[in-house]
Amino acid sequence: MDTTITPGRPRGRKVIILLDHLLASGEKGATAAELAHVAGIASKQVYPLLRWWIEKRVVIVEKVGWLNIYKLNTRIKRALEKLLRIILRSREARVASLAQRLAEHKLLRRLSPVEKEILALLAERILSGSPYLRIHAENPRQALDILKVKLESRFRALGLNPNEISALLLETDEALNELNEAGLVYMAWDTRNHTLILRLDKSLEEELHQLL
């Protein structure tokens, strides 16, 4: 069996979310209802979205009682993982760039490096199927420290040295507050669940969806 998967096939945002979830589900697979919940769609939309992949035997549908269970063909799992990494990296870079450009247009100025990475981090959440970044911590200060760890890894990936990274991380609080006050980022502390909740502002997210 040819295990080559060629990019350029039906791979819209919802399809990528469904395939990524099936990868994570392993041998157990997932029902249409579970996949629909993950992708934010109706159950009846799952099969049409995956039809091309089902016809190519990348996704297999098994009948278990009254339920249809969707699974990945184990023989092509590794090839699909490689393809999804390529697709997701490309889409993440594009959505991050679009979010940054929209933000600069609204602010009428260039974004700082920290602001860019905060927006990129939150813009990428859209591709995951959930726009919210939830950081569980004892208090807001600890949650911000966890956010800084996430930003630090992103700065390292950009090739910055430790001194440059340390200087940028000191700007995190101010950058986040400015994005929040400008209406570009929604930020709230959930006292009941001890969770910092971050997401792109809905208006900015809607503009992104129109451009994707």
mmCIF file with all atom_site columns, C-alpha atoms in Angstrom:
data_model
loop_
_atom_site.group_PDB
_atom_site.id
_atom_site.type_symbol
_atom_site.label_atom_id
_atom_site.label_alt_id
_atom_site.label_comp_id
_atom_site.label_asym_id
_atom_site.label_entity_id
_atom_site.label_seq_id
_atom_site.pdbx_PDB_ins_code
_atom_site.Cartn_x
_atom_site.Cartn_y
_atom_site.Cartn_z
_atom_site.occupancy
_atom_site.B_iso_or_equiv
_atom_site.pdbx_formal_charge
_atom_site.auth_seq_id
_atom_site.auth_comp_id
_atom_site.auth_asym_id
_atom_site.auth_atom_id
_atom_site.pdbx_PDB_model_num
ATOM 1   C CA . MET A 1 1   ? 0.000   0.000  0.000  1.00 0.00 ? 1   MET A CA 1
ATOM 2   C CA . ASP A 1 2   ? 1.323   3.454  -0.927 1.00 0.00 ? 2   ASP A CA 1
ATOM 3   C CA . THR A 1 3   ? 1.731   5.423  2.300  1.00 0.00 ? 3   THR A CA 1
ATOM 4   C CA . THR A 1 4   ? 2.624   8.696  0.587  1.00 0.00 ? 4   THR A CA 1
ATOM 5   C CA . ILE A 1 5   ? 0.207   11.520 1.432  1.00 0.00 ? 5   ILE A CA 1
ATOM 6   C CA . THR A 1 6   ? 0.393   14.456 -0.934 1.00 0.00 ? 6   THR A CA 1
ATOM 7   C CA . PRO A 1 7   ? -0.225  17.977 0.436  1.00 0.00 ? 7   PRO A CA 1
ATOM 8   C CA . GLY A 1 8   ? -2.875  19.955 -1.400 1.00 0.00 ? 8   GLY A CA 1
ATOM 9   C CA . ARG A 1 9   ? -5.751  17.576 -0.691 1.00 0.00 ? 9   ARG A CA 1
ATOM 10  C CA . PRO A 1 10  ? -8.950  18.685 1.100  1.00 0.00 ? 10  PRO A CA 1
ATOM 11  C CA . ARG A 1 11  ? -7.458  20.101 4.292  1.00 0.00 ? 11  ARG A CA 1
ATOM 12  C CA . GLY A 1 12  ? -9.494  23.031 5.540  1.00 0.00 ? 12  GLY A CA 1
ATOM 13  C CA . ARG A 1 13  ? -9.299  24.167 9.144  1.00 0.00 ? 13  ARG A CA 1
ATOM 14  C CA . LYS A 1 14  ? -12.093 21.859 10.347 1.00 0.00 ? 14  LYS A CA 1
ATOM 15  C CA . VAL A 1 15  ? -10.625 18.862 8.513  1.00 0.00 ? 15  VAL A CA 1
ATOM 16  C CA . ILE A 1 16  ? -7.225  19.437 10.122 1.00 0.00 ? 16  ILE A CA 1
ATOM 17  C CA . ILE A 1 17  ? -8.847  19.570 13.564 1.00 0.00 ? 17  ILE A CA 1
ATOM 18  C CA . LEU A 1 18  ? -10.691 16.292 12.899 1.00 0.00 ? 18  LEU A CA 1
ATOM 19  C CA . LEU A 1 19  ? -7.592  14.479 11.624 1.00 0.00 ? 19  LEU A CA 1
ATOM 20  C CA . ASP A 1 20  ? -5.475  15.793 14.479 1.00 0.00 ? 20  ASP A CA 1
ATOM 21  C CA . HIS A 1 21  ? -8.042  14.528 17.001 1.00 0.00 ? 21  HIS A CA 1
ATOM 22  C CA . LEU A 1 22  ? -8.097  11.100 15.343 1.00 0.00 ? 22  LEU A CA 1
ATOM 23  C CA . LEU A 1 23  ? -4.326  10.960 15.635 1.00 0.00 ? 23  LEU A CA 1
ATOM 24  C CA . ALA A 1 24  ? -4.618  11.639 19.356 1.00 0.00 ? 24  ALA A CA 1
ATOM 25  C CA . SER A 1 25  ? -7.456  9.083  19.713 1.00 0.00 ? 25  SER A CA 1
ATOM 26  C CA . GLY A 1 26  ? -5.301  6.178  18.526 1.00 0.00 ? 26  GLY A CA 1
ATOM 27  C CA . GLU A 1 27  ? -6.827  2.713  18.324 1.00 0.00 ? 27  GLU A CA 1
ATOM 28  C CA . LYS A 1 28  ? -9.898  3.818  20.284 1.00 0.00 ? 28  LYS A CA 1
ATOM 29  C CA . GLY A 1 29  ? -11.052 6.120  17.523 1.00 0.00 ? 29  GLY A CA 1
ATOM 30  C CA . ALA A 1 30  ? -13.843 8.632  17.968 1.00 0.00 ? 30  ALA A CA 1
ATOM 31  C CA . THR A 1 31  ? -17.566 8.912  17.342 1.00 0.00 ? 31  THR A CA 1
ATOM 32  C CA . ALA A 1 32  ? -19.081 11.526 15.053 1.00 0.00 ? 32  ALA A CA 1
ATOM 33  C CA . ALA A 1 33  ? -20.489 13.286 18.126 1.00 0.00 ? 33  ALA A CA 1
ATOM 34  C CA . GLU A 1 34  ? -17.041 13.510 19.733 1.00 0.00 ? 34  GLU A CA 1
ATOM 35  C CA . LEU A 1 35  ? -15.436 14.788 16.538 1.00 0.00 ? 35  LEU A CA 1
ATOM 36  C CA . ALA A 1 36  ? -18.236 17.294 16.042 1.00 0.00 ? 36  ALA A CA 1
ATOM 37  C CA . HIS A 1 37  ? -17.724 18.647 19.560 1.00 0.00 ? 37  HIS A CA 1
ATOM 38  C CA . VAL A 1 38  ? -13.978 19.067 19.014 1.00 0.00 ? 38  VAL A CA 1
ATOM 39  C CA . ALA A 1 39  ? -14.400 20.877 15.692 1.00 0.00 ? 39  ALA A CA 1
ATOM 40  C CA . GLY A 1 40  ? -17.468 22.903 16.713 1.00 0.00 ? 40  GLY A CA 1
ATOM 41  C CA . ILE A 1 41  ? -19.710 21.484 13.994 1.00 0.00 ? 41  ILE A CA 1
ATOM 42  C CA . ALA A 1 42  ? -22.862 19.359 13.720 1.00 0.00 ? 42  ALA A CA 1
ATOM 43  C CA . SER A 1 43  ? -22.420 15.564 13.808 1.00 0.00 ? 43  SER A CA 1
ATOM 44  C CA . LYS A 1 44  ? -23.900 15.245 10.328 1.00 0.00 ? 44  LYS A CA 1
ATOM 45  C CA . GLN A 1 45  ? -21.052 17.389 8.946  1.00 0.00 ? 45  GLN A CA 1
ATOM 46  C CA . VAL A 1 46  ? -18.301 15.012 10.050 1.00 0.00 ? 46  VAL A CA 1
ATOM 47  C CA . TYR A 1 47  ? -18.655 12.441 7.267  1.00 0.00 ? 47  TYR A CA 1
ATOM 48  C CA . PRO A 1 48  ? -18.862 14.984 4.402  1.00 0.00 ? 48  PRO A CA 1
ATOM 49  C CA . LEU A 1 49  ? -15.781 16.792 5.717  1.00 0.00 ? 49  LEU A CA 1
ATOM 50  C CA . LEU A 1 50  ? -13.803 13.542 5.912  1.00 0.00 ? 50  LEU A CA 1
ATOM 51  C CA . ARG A 1 51  ? -15.247 11.985 2.749  1.00 0.00 ? 51  ARG A CA 1
ATOM 52  C CA . TRP A 1 52  ? -12.088 12.433 0.635  1.00 0.00 ? 52  TRP A CA 1
ATOM 53  C CA . TRP A 1 53  ? -9.920  10.910 3.387  1.00 0.00 ? 53  TRP A CA 1
ATOM 54  C CA . ILE A 1 54  ? -12.378 8.027  3.856  1.00 0.00 ? 54  ILE A CA 1
ATOM 55  C CA . GLU A 1 55  ? -12.428 7.261  0.134  1.00 0.00 ? 55  GLU A CA 1
ATOM 56  C CA . LYS A 1 56  ? -8.606  7.164  0.162  1.00 0.00 ? 56  LYS A CA 1
ATOM 57  C CA . ARG A 1 57  ? -8.703  4.769  3.150  1.00 0.00 ? 57  ARG A CA 1
ATOM 58  C CA . VAL A 1 58  ? -6.796  7.218  5.339  1.00 0.00 ? 58  VAL A CA 1
ATOM 59  C CA . VAL A 1 59  ? -9.781  7.334  7.682  1.00 0.00 ? 59  VAL A CA 1
ATOM 60  C CA . ILE A 1 60  ? -11.727 4.132  8.341  1.00 0.00 ? 60  ILE A CA 1
ATOM 61  C CA . VAL A 1 61  ? -15.317 4.083  9.588  1.00 0.00 ? 61  VAL A CA 1
ATOM 62  C CA . GLU A 1 62  ? -16.311 1.043  11.660 1.00 0.00 ? 62  GLU A CA 1
ATOM 63  C CA . LYS A 1 63  ? -19.820 0.184  12.824 1.00 0.00 ? 63  LYS A CA 1
ATOM 64  C CA . VAL A 1 64  ? -20.006 -0.581 16.567 1.00 0.00 ? 64  VAL A CA 1
ATOM 65  C CA . GLY A 1 65  ? -23.613 -1.183 17.540 1.00 0.00 ? 65  GLY A CA 1
ATOM 66  C CA . TRP A 1 66  ? -25.519 1.906  16.447 1.00 0.00 ? 66  TRP A CA 1
ATOM 67  C CA . LEU A 1 67  ? -22.422 4.071  16.354 1.00 0.00 ? 67  LEU A CA 1
ATOM 68  C CA . ASN A 1 68  ? -19.969 4.853  13.587 1.00 0.00 ? 68  ASN A CA 1
ATOM 69  C CA . ILE A 1 69  ? -16.419 4.908  14.952 1.00 0.00 ? 69  ILE A CA 1
ATOM 70  C CA . TYR A 1 70  ? -13.854 6.886  12.991 1.00 0.00 ? 70  TYR A CA 1
ATOM 71  C CA . LYS A 1 71  ? -10.237 5.700  13.102 1.00 0.00 ? 71  LYS A CA 1
ATOM 72  C CA . LEU A 1 72  ? -7.034  6.342  11.232 1.00 0.00 ? 72  LEU A CA 1
ATOM 73  C CA . ASN A 1 73  ? -5.561  3.611  9.066  1.00 0.00 ? 73  ASN A CA 1
ATOM 74  C CA . THR A 1 74  ? -2.564  2.579  11.191 1.00 0.00 ? 74  THR A CA 1
ATOM 75  C CA . ARG A 1 75  ? -0.472  1.883  8.079  1.00 0.00 ? 75  ARG A CA 1
ATOM 76  C CA . ILE A 1 76  ? -0.442  5.557  7.123  1.00 0.00 ? 76  ILE A CA 1
ATOM 77  C CA . LYS A 1 77  ? -0.402  7.087  10.608 1.00 0.00 ? 77  LYS A CA 1
ATOM 78  C CA . ARG A 1 78  ? 3.260   8.156  10.471 1.00 0.00 ? 78  ARG A CA 1
ATOM 79  C CA . ALA A 1 79  ? 2.868   9.701  7.018  1.00 0.00 ? 79  ALA A CA 1
ATOM 80  C CA . LEU A 1 80  ? -0.202  11.614 8.194  1.00 0.00 ? 80  LEU A CA 1
ATOM 81  C CA . GLU A 1 81  ? 1.603   12.886 11.294 1.00 0.00 ? 81  GLU A CA 1
ATOM 82  C CA . LYS A 1 82  ? 4.351   14.288 9.056  1.00 0.00 ? 82  LYS A CA 1
ATOM 83  C CA . LEU A 1 83  ? 1.821   15.913 6.716  1.00 0.00 ? 83  LEU A CA 1
ATOM 84  C CA . LEU A 1 84  ? -0.134  17.495 9.575  1.00 0.00 ? 84  LEU A CA 1
ATOM 85  C CA . ARG A 1 85  ? 3.049   18.966 11.051 1.00 0.00 ? 85  ARG A CA 1
ATOM 86  C CA . ILE A 1 86  ? 3.790   20.614 7.689  1.00 0.00 ? 86  ILE A CA 1
ATOM 87  C CA . ILE A 1 87  ? 0.238   21.912 7.286  1.00 0.00 ? 87  ILE A CA 1
ATOM 88  C CA . LEU A 1 88  ? -0.077  23.164 10.858 1.00 0.00 ? 88  LEU A CA 1
ATOM 89  C CA . ARG A 1 89  ? 3.265   24.972 10.794 1.00 0.00 ? 89  ARG A CA 1
ATOM 90  C CA . SER A 1 90  ? 2.252   26.701 7.587  1.00 0.00 ? 90  SER A CA 1
ATOM 91  C CA . ARG A 1 91  ? -1.205  27.636 8.887  1.00 0.00 ? 91  ARG A CA 1
ATOM 92  C CA . GLU A 1 92  ? 0.136   28.762 12.268 1.00 0.00 ? 92  GLU A CA 1
ATOM 93  C CA . ALA A 1 93  ? 2.635   31.078 10.601 1.00 0.00 ? 93  ALA A CA 1
ATOM 94  C CA . ARG A 1 94  ? -0.054  32.526 8.343  1.00 0.00 ? 94  ARG A CA 1
ATOM 95  C CA . VAL A 1 95  ? -2.652  33.085 11.063 1.00 0.00 ? 95  VAL A CA 1
ATOM 96  C CA . ALA A 1 96  ? -0.034  34.644 13.355 1.00 0.00 ? 96  ALA A CA 1
ATOM 97  C CA . SER A 1 97  ? 1.118   37.014 10.627 1.00 0.00 ? 97  SER A CA 1
ATOM 98  C CA . LEU A 1 98  ? -2.453  38.042 9.798  1.00 0.00 ? 98  LEU A CA 1
ATOM 99  C CA . ALA A 1 99  ? -3.276  38.697 13.465 1.00 0.00 ? 99  ALA A CA 1
ATOM 100 C CA . GLN A 1 100 ? -0.183  40.848 13.865 1.00 0.00 ? 100 GLN A CA 1
ATOM 101 C CA . ARG A 1 101 ? -0.961  42.888 10.744 1.00 0.00 ? 101 ARG A CA 1
ATOM 102 C CA . LEU A 1 102 ? -4.564  43.463 11.829 1.00 0.00 ? 102 LEU A CA 1
ATOM 103 C CA . ALA A 1 103 ? -3.407  44.520 15.291 1.00 0.00 ? 103 ALA A CA 1
ATOM 104 C CA . GLU A 1 104 ? -0.882  47.000 13.884 1.00 0.00 ? 104 GLU A CA 1
ATOM 105 C CA . HIS A 1 105 ? -3.585  48.467 11.680 1.00 0.00 ? 105 HIS A CA 1
ATOM 106 C CA . LYS A 1 106 ? -5.846  48.983 14.696 1.00 0.00 ? 106 LYS A CA 1
ATOM 107 C CA . LEU A 1 107 ? -3.069  50.366 16.909 1.00 0.00 ? 107 LEU A CA 1
ATOM 108 C CA . LEU A 1 108 ? -1.587  52.538 14.136 1.00 0.00 ? 108 LEU A CA 1
ATOM 109 C CA . ARG A 1 109 ? 1.902   51.481 15.198 1.00 0.00 ? 109 ARG A CA 1
ATOM 110 C CA . ARG A 1 110 ? 4.355   48.623 15.035 1.00 0.00 ? 110 ARG A CA 1
ATOM 111 C CA . LEU A 1 111 ? 4.006   45.844 17.581 1.00 0.00 ? 111 LEU A CA 1
ATOM 112 C CA . SER A 1 112 ? 6.783   45.127 20.030 1.00 0.00 ? 112 SER A CA 1
ATOM 113 C CA . PRO A 1 113 ? 8.391   41.640 19.828 1.00 0.00 ? 113 PRO A CA 1
ATOM 114 C CA . VAL A 1 114 ? 6.503   40.596 22.980 1.00 0.00 ? 114 VAL A CA 1
ATOM 115 C CA . GLU A 1 115 ? 3.170   41.836 21.633 1.00 0.00 ? 115 GLU A CA 1
ATOM 116 C CA . LYS A 1 116 ? 3.813   39.923 18.406 1.00 0.00 ? 116 LYS A CA 1
ATOM 117 C CA . GLU A 1 117 ? 4.397   36.637 20.202 1.00 0.00 ? 117 GLU A CA 1
ATOM 118 C CA . ILE A 1 118 ? 1.394   37.062 22.512 1.00 0.00 ? 118 ILE A CA 1
ATOM 119 C CA . LEU A 1 119 ? -0.849  37.642 19.498 1.00 0.00 ? 119 LEU A CA 1
ATOM 120 C CA . ALA A 1 120 ? 0.743   34.751 17.592 1.00 0.00 ? 120 ALA A CA 1
ATOM 121 C CA . LEU A 1 121 ? 0.234   32.416 20.553 1.00 0.00 ? 121 LEU A CA 1
ATOM 122 C CA . LEU A 1 122 ? -3.443  33.344 20.828 1.00 0.00 ? 122 LEU A CA 1
ATOM 123 C CA . ALA A 1 123 ? -4.032  33.371 17.065 1.00 0.00 ? 123 ALA A CA 1
ATOM 124 C CA . GLU A 1 124 ? -2.739  29.800 16.843 1.00 0.00 ? 124 GLU A CA 1
ATOM 125 C CA . ARG A 1 125 ? -5.368  28.757 19.381 1.00 0.00 ? 125 ARG A CA 1
ATOM 126 C CA . ILE A 1 126 ? -7.994  29.372 16.697 1.00 0.00 ? 126 ILE A CA 1
ATOM 127 C CA . LEU A 1 127 ? -6.547  26.504 14.660 1.00 0.00 ? 127 LEU A CA 1
ATOM 128 C CA . SER A 1 128 ? -6.870  24.159 17.643 1.00 0.00 ? 128 SER A CA 1
ATOM 129 C CA . GLY A 1 129 ? -10.658 24.495 17.620 1.00 0.00 ? 129 GLY A CA 1
ATOM 130 C CA . SER A 1 130 ? -10.774 26.489 20.862 1.00 0.00 ? 130 SER A CA 1
ATOM 131 C CA . PRO A 1 131 ? -9.812  30.176 20.931 1.00 0.00 ? 131 PRO A CA 1
ATOM 132 C CA . TYR A 1 132 ? -9.168  30.171 24.685 1.00 0.00 ? 132 TYR A CA 1
ATOM 133 C CA . LEU A 1 133 ? -5.776  29.830 26.336 1.00 0.00 ? 133 LEU A CA 1
ATOM 134 C CA . ARG A 1 134 ? -6.434  28.747 29.929 1.00 0.00 ? 134 ARG A CA 1
ATOM 135 C CA . ILE A 1 135 ? -3.568  28.842 32.404 1.00 0.00 ? 135 ILE A CA 1
ATOM 136 C CA . HIS A 1 136 ? -4.268  27.179 35.763 1.00 0.00 ? 136 HIS A CA 1
ATOM 137 C CA . ALA A 1 137 ? -2.321  28.657 38.685 1.00 0.00 ? 137 ALA A CA 1
ATOM 138 C CA . GLU A 1 138 ? -2.615  29.628 42.336 1.00 0.00 ? 138 GLU A CA 1
ATOM 139 C CA . ASN A 1 139 ? -2.915  33.324 41.503 1.00 0.00 ? 139 ASN A CA 1
ATOM 140 C CA . PRO A 1 140 ? -2.715  35.739 38.538 1.00 0.00 ? 140 PRO A CA 1
ATOM 141 C CA . ARG A 1 141 ? 0.983   36.440 39.148 1.00 0.00 ? 141 ARG A CA 1
ATOM 142 C CA . GLN A 1 142 ? 1.860   32.759 38.920 1.00 0.00 ? 142 GLN A CA 1
ATOM 143 C CA . ALA A 1 143 ? -0.269  32.443 35.789 1.00 0.00 ? 143 ALA A CA 1
ATOM 144 C CA . LEU A 1 144 ? 1.674   35.266 34.147 1.00 0.00 ? 144 LEU A CA 1
ATOM 145 C CA . ASP A 1 145 ? 4.922   33.508 35.058 1.00 0.00 ? 145 ASP A CA 1
ATOM 146 C CA . ILE A 1 146 ? 3.645   30.410 33.258 1.00 0.00 ? 146 ILE A CA 1
ATOM 147 C CA . LEU A 1 147 ? 2.766   32.570 30.253 1.00 0.00 ? 147 LEU A CA 1
ATOM 148 C CA . LYS A 1 148 ? 6.319   33.907 30.282 1.00 0.00 ? 148 LYS A CA 1
ATOM 149 C CA . VAL A 1 149 ? 7.644   30.342 30.098 1.00 0.00 ? 149 VAL A CA 1
ATOM 150 C CA . LYS A 1 150 ? 5.533   29.793 26.974 1.00 0.00 ? 150 LYS A CA 1
ATOM 151 C CA . LEU A 1 151 ? 6.849   33.022 25.463 1.00 0.00 ? 151 LEU A CA 1
ATOM 152 C CA . GLU A 1 152 ? 10.416  32.130 26.411 1.00 0.00 ? 152 GLU A CA 1
ATOM 153 C CA . SER A 1 153 ? 10.260  28.928 24.359 1.00 0.00 ? 153 SER A CA 1
ATOM 154 C CA . ARG A 1 154 ? 8.963   30.921 21.391 1.00 0.00 ? 154 ARG A CA 1
ATOM 155 C CA . PHE A 1 155 ? 11.790  33.438 21.689 1.00 0.00 ? 155 PHE A CA 1
ATOM 156 C CA . ARG A 1 156 ? 14.338  30.606 21.844 1.00 0.00 ? 156 ARG A CA 1
ATOM 157 C CA . ALA A 1 157 ? 12.854  29.206 18.634 1.00 0.00 ? 157 ALA A CA 1
ATOM 158 C CA . LEU A 1 158 ? 13.518  32.623 17.040 1.00 0.00 ? 158 LEU A CA 1
ATOM 159 C CA . GLY A 1 159 ? 17.211  32.233 17.871 1.00 0.00 ? 159 GLY A CA 1
ATOM 160 C CA . LEU A 1 160 ? 17.424  34.966 20.519 1.00 0.00 ? 160 LEU A CA 1
ATOM 161 C CA . ASN A 1 161 ? 20.139  34.723 23.159 1.00 0.00 ? 161 ASN A CA 1
ATOM 162 C CA . PRO A 1 162 ? 19.324  34.417 26.913 1.00 0.00 ? 162 PRO A CA 1
ATOM 163 C CA . ASN A 1 163 ? 20.025  38.094 27.649 1.00 0.00 ? 163 ASN A CA 1
ATOM 164 C CA . GLU A 1 164 ? 17.721  39.263 24.868 1.00 0.00 ? 164 GLU A CA 1
ATOM 165 C CA . ILE A 1 165 ? 15.004  36.871 26.043 1.00 0.00 ? 165 ILE A CA 1
ATOM 166 C CA . SER A 1 166 ? 15.264  38.029 29.666 1.00 0.00 ? 166 SER A CA 1
ATOM 167 C CA . ALA A 1 167 ? 14.922  41.668 28.612 1.00 0.00 ? 167 ALA A CA 1
ATOM 168 C CA . LEU A 1 168 ? 11.857  40.902 26.486 1.00 0.00 ? 168 LEU A CA 1
ATOM 169 C CA . LEU A 1 169 ? 10.129  38.878 29.196 1.00 0.00 ? 169 LEU A CA 1
ATOM 170 C CA . LEU A 1 170 ? 10.286  41.882 31.522 1.00 0.00 ? 170 LEU A CA 1
ATOM 171 C CA . GLU A 1 171 ? 7.901   43.615 29.086 1.00 0.00 ? 171 GLU A CA 1
ATOM 172 C CA . THR A 1 172 ? 5.269   40.847 29.204 1.00 0.00 ? 172 THR A CA 1
ATOM 173 C CA . ASP A 1 173 ? 2.939   42.391 31.796 1.00 0.00 ? 173 ASP A CA 1
ATOM 174 C CA . GLU A 1 174 ? 2.918   45.816 30.139 1.00 0.00 ? 174 GLU A CA 1
ATOM 175 C CA . ALA A 1 175 ? 2.477   44.347 26.651 1.00 0.00 ? 175 ALA A CA 1
ATOM 176 C CA . LEU A 1 176 ? -0.437  42.151 27.728 1.00 0.00 ? 176 LEU A CA 1
ATOM 177 C CA . ASN A 1 177 ? -2.159  45.051 29.497 1.00 0.00 ? 177 ASN A CA 1
ATOM 178 C CA . GLU A 1 178 ? -1.775  47.310 26.456 1.00 0.00 ? 178 GLU A CA 1
ATOM 179 C CA . LEU A 1 179 ? -3.249  44.672 24.133 1.00 0.00 ? 179 LEU A CA 1
ATOM 180 C CA . ASN A 1 180 ? -6.111  44.179 26.580 1.00 0.00 ? 180 ASN A CA 1
ATOM 181 C CA . GLU A 1 181 ? -6.809  47.914 26.919 1.00 0.00 ? 181 GLU A CA 1
ATOM 182 C CA . ALA A 1 182 ? -6.694  48.306 23.125 1.00 0.00 ? 182 ALA A CA 1
ATOM 183 C CA . GLY A 1 183 ? -9.422  45.680 22.782 1.00 0.00 ? 183 GLY A CA 1
ATOM 184 C CA . LEU A 1 184 ? -7.205  43.219 20.909 1.00 0.00 ? 184 LEU A CA 1
ATOM 185 C CA . VAL A 1 185 ? -6.907  40.601 23.656 1.00 0.00 ? 185 VAL A CA 1
ATOM 186 C CA . TYR A 1 186 ? -9.513  39.473 26.170 1.00 0.00 ? 186 TYR A CA 1
ATOM 187 C CA . MET A 1 187 ? -8.035  38.719 29.602 1.00 0.00 ? 187 MET A CA 1
ATOM 188 C CA . ALA A 1 188 ? -9.823  37.573 32.766 1.00 0.00 ? 188 ALA A CA 1
ATOM 189 C CA . TRP A 1 189 ? -9.015  35.784 36.011 1.00 0.00 ? 189 TRP A CA 1
ATOM 190 C CA . ASP A 1 190 ? -11.451 33.012 36.958 1.00 0.00 ? 190 ASP A CA 1
ATOM 191 C CA . THR A 1 191 ? -11.326 33.045 40.774 1.00 0.00 ? 191 THR A CA 1
ATOM 192 C CA . ARG A 1 192 ? -13.406 29.864 41.168 1.00 0.00 ? 192 ARG A CA 1
ATOM 193 C CA . ASN A 1 193 ? -11.127 27.724 38.986 1.00 0.00 ? 193 ASN A CA 1
ATOM 194 C CA . HIS A 1 194 ? -7.910  29.665 39.580 1.00 0.00 ? 194 HIS A CA 1
ATOM 195 C CA . THR A 1 195 ? -7.446  30.165 35.861 1.00 0.00 ? 195 THR A CA 1
ATOM 196 C CA . LEU A 1 196 ? -6.140  32.999 33.731 1.00 0.00 ? 196 LEU A CA 1
ATOM 197 C CA . ILE A 1 197 ? -8.241  33.129 30.564 1.00 0.00 ? 197 ILE A CA 1
ATOM 198 C CA . LEU A 1 198 ? -6.798  34.680 27.438 1.00 0.00 ? 198 LEU A CA 1
ATOM 199 C CA . ARG A 1 199 ? -8.076  34.879 23.866 1.00 0.00 ? 199 ARG A CA 1
ATOM 200 C CA . LEU A 1 200 ? -8.069  37.187 20.903 1.00 0.00 ? 200 LEU A CA 1
ATOM 201 C CA . ASP A 1 201 ? -10.881 39.709 21.015 1.00 0.00 ? 201 ASP A CA 1
ATOM 202 C CA . LYS A 1 202 ? -13.884 38.297 19.132 1.00 0.00 ? 202 LYS A CA 1
ATOM 203 C CA . SER A 1 203 ? -13.923 41.131 16.603 1.00 0.00 ? 203 SER A CA 1
ATOM 204 C CA . LEU A 1 204 ? -10.277 40.456 15.741 1.00 0.00 ? 204 LEU A CA 1
ATOM 205 C CA . GLU A 1 205 ? -10.980 36.734 15.551 1.00 0.00 ? 205 GLU A CA 1
ATOM 206 C CA . GLU A 1 206 ? -13.894 37.335 13.155 1.00 0.00 ? 206 GLU A CA 1
ATOM 207 C CA . GLU A 1 207 ? -11.633 39.407 10.895 1.00 0.00 ? 207 GLU A CA 1
ATOM 208 C CA . LEU A 1 208 ? -9.090  36.590 10.913 1.00 0.00 ? 208 LEU A CA 1
ATOM 209 C CA . HIS A 1 209 ? -11.716 34.007 9.942  1.00 0.00 ? 209 HIS A CA 1
ATOM 210 C CA . GLN A 1 210 ? -12.680 36.162 6.966  1.00 0.00 ? 210 GLN A CA 1
ATOM 211 C CA . LEU A 1 211 ? -9.068  36.247 5.769  1.00 0.00 ? 211 LEU A CA 1
ATOM 212 C CA . LEU A 1 212 ? -8.188  32.584 6.360  1.00 0.00 ? 212 LEU A CA 1
#
